[in-house]
Amino acid sequence: MMRTLIVYATKYGSTEKFAHILGDILHDDVDYLEAKSSVNKDLIHFDTIIIGGPIYMGQIRKDITSFCEDHLEMLKSKRLGLFICGMQDEDVIKDQLQSSFPPELIQLATVTAHFGGMFQFEDMSFFDKAITKKIAKISSDYSDVREETIKAFAQTMNTNVDD
């Protein structure tokens, strides 16, 4: 059985939730790693690596950027999937996805996607609540989980292996 590592960064838990939704429908033996974790997973033991993170203020979390930079050569030798999470308008999603990962990884990725996002006001800092209310014009919990996109992402990864 193939082994997959899903590496993610999360601020309030949404991306972790999306990573687990994805992992539950992959055919592989799946392990998870929060990018900021001090746990050291030897990437050589994984056939596939999926990397995802949330977009805040137009940027992916620095934990993901650092992970990609620190492991770039190893990642280039793996089967890759890349995703972002966030509540951006469709017209900016494609650009943010492209700018969130090194160009070499974007080119090598089997699949890239935007999984949607969530606003969970009870978990947010005062600052994040204020920004969300002002910019997104949303003042209560809101969810845009793109389950069909997550399923299609998993299907592409599963098909790519099973062929």
Short mmCIF file of C-alpha atoms in Angstrom, two decimals:
data_model
loop_
_atom_site.label_atom_id
_atom_site.label_comp_id
_atom_site.label_asym_id
_atom_site.label_seq_id
_atom_site.Cartn_x
_atom_site.Cartn_y
_atom_site.Cartn_z
CA MET A 1 0.00 0.00 0.00
CA MET A 2 1.19 3.49 -0.85
CA ARG A 3 1.98 5.88 1.99
CA THR A 4 0.81 9.47 1.95
CA LEU A 5 1.77 12.33 4.23
CA ILE A 6 -0.59 15.30 4.46
CA VAL A 7 1.32 18.33 5.67
CA TYR A 8 -0.83 21.26 6.73
CA ALA A 9 -0.76 24.54 8.59
CA THR A 10 -3.76 25.83 10.47
CA LYS A 11 -4.60 28.82 12.60
CA TYR A 12 -8.05 27.96 13.87
CA GLY A 13 -8.37 24.30 12.82
CA SER A 14 -10.21 24.54 9.50
CA THR A 15 -7.31 23.36 7.34
CA GLU A 16 -6.69 20.47 9.72
CA LYS A 17 -10.35 19.49 9.35
CA PHE A 18 -10.06 19.64 5.54
CA ALA A 19 -6.85 17.57 5.64
CA HIS A 20 -8.67 14.85 7.58
CA ILE A 21 -11.68 14.91 5.25
CA LEU A 22 -9.23 14.36 2.39
CA GLY A 23 -7.25 11.68 4.21
CA ASP A 24 -10.41 9.72 4.97
CA ILE A 25 -11.17 9.28 1.25
CA LEU A 26 -7.67 8.54 -0.03
CA HIS A 27 -6.88 4.89 -0.74
CA ASP A 28 -3.39 5.21 0.75
CA ASP A 29 -2.10 4.70 4.26
CA VAL A 30 -2.30 8.35 5.41
CA ASP A 31 -0.27 10.15 8.06
CA TYR A 32 -0.59 13.82 9.06
CA LEU A 33 1.94 16.46 10.02
CA GLU A 34 1.24 20.00 11.16
CA ALA A 35 3.96 22.03 9.44
CA LYS A 36 4.94 23.88 12.60
CA SER A 37 5.25 20.64 14.57
CA SER A 38 8.60 19.70 16.05
CA VAL A 39 7.86 16.08 15.11
CA ASN A 40 10.30 15.02 12.44
CA LYS A 41 8.79 12.78 9.76
CA ASP A 42 11.31 11.30 7.37
CA LEU A 43 9.81 12.17 4.00
CA ILE A 44 11.69 9.37 2.30
CA HIS A 45 9.16 6.89 3.72
CA PHE A 46 6.23 8.46 1.85
CA ASP A 47 5.25 7.92 -1.79
CA THR A 48 2.95 10.94 -1.88
CA ILE A 49 3.03 14.23 -0.06
CA ILE A 50 0.04 16.55 0.02
CA ILE A 51 0.60 20.06 1.32
CA GLY A 52 -2.06 22.57 2.26
CA GLY A 53 -2.56 25.72 4.19
CA PRO A 54 -4.88 28.62 4.79
CA ILE A 55 -4.60 32.00 3.14
CA TYR A 56 -4.52 34.95 5.55
CA MET A 57 -4.12 38.51 4.31
CA GLY A 58 -3.33 37.18 0.84
CA GLN A 59 -0.52 34.84 1.94
CA ILE A 60 -0.27 31.19 2.85
CA ARG A 61 0.94 30.54 6.40
CA LYS A 62 4.70 30.88 6.76
CA ASP A 63 4.89 27.32 8.18
CA ILE A 64 3.97 25.98 4.73
CA THR A 65 6.41 28.26 2.93
CA SER A 66 9.21 27.18 5.28
CA PHE A 67 8.32 23.49 4.94
CA CYS A 68 8.41 23.73 1.14
CA GLU A 69 11.72 25.61 1.16
CA ASP A 70 13.34 23.26 3.70
CA HIS A 71 12.30 20.10 1.81
CA LEU A 72 12.20 21.32 -1.78
CA GLU A 73 14.57 18.73 -3.28
CA MET A 74 12.86 15.81 -1.54
CA LEU A 75 9.41 17.13 -2.48
CA LYS A 76 10.43 17.31 -6.13
CA SER A 77 11.00 13.54 -6.06
CA LYS A 78 7.53 12.74 -4.68
CA ARG A 79 4.02 12.54 -6.05
CA LEU A 80 2.49 15.84 -4.93
CA GLY A 81 -0.88 17.38 -4.24
CA LEU A 82 -1.24 21.02 -3.19
CA PHE A 83 -4.22 22.85 -1.73
CA ILE A 84 -5.19 26.11 -0.12
CA CYS A 85 -8.07 27.04 2.14
CA GLY A 86 -9.73 30.39 2.48
CA MET A 87 -12.73 32.52 1.79
CA GLN A 88 -11.37 34.47 -1.17
CA ASP A 89 -13.31 35.41 -4.27
CA GLU A 90 -12.91 33.02 -7.18
CA ASP A 91 -11.08 35.63 -9.25
CA VAL A 92 -8.17 35.72 -6.77
CA ILE A 93 -8.03 32.03 -5.86
CA LYS A 94 -6.02 30.90 -8.88
CA ASP A 95 -3.37 33.57 -8.35
CA GLN A 96 -3.15 32.82 -4.63
CA LEU A 97 -2.79 29.12 -5.30
CA GLN A 98 0.03 29.80 -7.77
CA SER A 99 1.82 32.19 -5.41
CA SER A 100 1.48 29.98 -2.32
CA PHE A 101 3.93 27.29 -3.42
CA PRO A 102 7.28 27.24 -5.21
CA PRO A 103 6.78 27.20 -9.01
CA GLU A 104 8.65 23.88 -9.31
CA LEU A 105 6.11 22.22 -6.99
CA ILE A 106 3.13 23.73 -8.81
CA GLN A 107 4.48 22.30 -12.09
CA LEU A 108 5.09 18.86 -10.60
CA ALA A 109 1.83 18.59 -8.65
CA THR A 110 -0.58 15.89 -9.72
CA VAL A 111 -3.43 18.14 -8.60
CA THR A 112 -3.93 21.57 -7.04
CA ALA A 113 -7.16 22.88 -5.51
CA HIS A 114 -8.96 25.36 -3.30
CA PHE A 115 -10.94 23.54 -0.59
CA GLY A 116 -12.99 26.52 0.57
CA GLY A 117 -12.84 27.88 4.09
CA MET A 118 -14.56 28.56 7.36
CA PHE A 119 -15.01 31.47 9.74
CA GLN A 120 -15.32 30.24 13.31
CA PHE A 121 -15.85 33.38 15.37
CA GLU A 122 -15.63 31.69 18.78
CA ASP A 123 -12.04 30.66 17.99
CA MET A 124 -10.89 33.92 16.38
CA SER A 125 -8.79 36.62 18.00
CA PHE A 126 -10.33 40.05 18.45
CA PHE A 127 -8.19 41.37 15.58
CA ASP A 128 -9.22 38.56 13.19
CA LYS A 129 -12.91 39.06 14.06
CA ALA A 130 -12.62 42.79 13.36
CA ILE A 131 -10.85 42.21 10.03
CA THR A 132 -13.36 39.54 9.00
CA LYS A 133 -16.31 41.80 9.82
CA LYS A 134 -14.78 44.72 7.93
CA ILE A 135 -13.39 42.94 4.85
CA ALA A 136 -15.66 39.91 4.41
CA LYS A 137 -18.75 41.61 5.84
CA ILE A 138 -19.44 38.48 7.88
CA SER A 139 -20.08 38.65 11.63
CA SER A 140 -20.97 35.07 12.55
CA ASP A 141 -19.75 31.56 11.83
CA TYR A 142 -19.73 30.75 8.13
CA SER A 143 -18.63 27.64 6.27
CA ASP A 144 -17.81 27.07 2.61
CA VAL A 145 -16.38 23.54 2.65
CA ARG A 146 -16.02 22.44 -0.95
CA GLU A 147 -16.57 18.75 -0.39
CA GLU A 148 -16.94 18.01 -4.11
CA THR A 149 -13.55 19.63 -4.75
CA ILE A 150 -11.98 17.60 -1.95
CA LYS A 151 -13.52 14.41 -3.37
CA ALA A 152 -12.29 15.26 -6.88
CA PHE A 153 -8.80 15.96 -5.49
CA ALA A 154 -8.80 12.56 -3.74
CA GLN A 155 -10.12 10.83 -6.84
CA THR A 156 -7.30 12.31 -8.93
CA MET A 157 -4.72 11.19 -6.38
CA ASN A 158 -6.33 7.74 -6.10
CA THR A 159 -6.64 7.31 -9.87
CA ASN A 160 -3.07 8.40 -10.44
CA VAL A 161 -1.88 5.62 -8.11
CA ASP A 162 -4.27 2.91 -9.23
CA ASP A 163 -3.47 3.26 -12.95
#
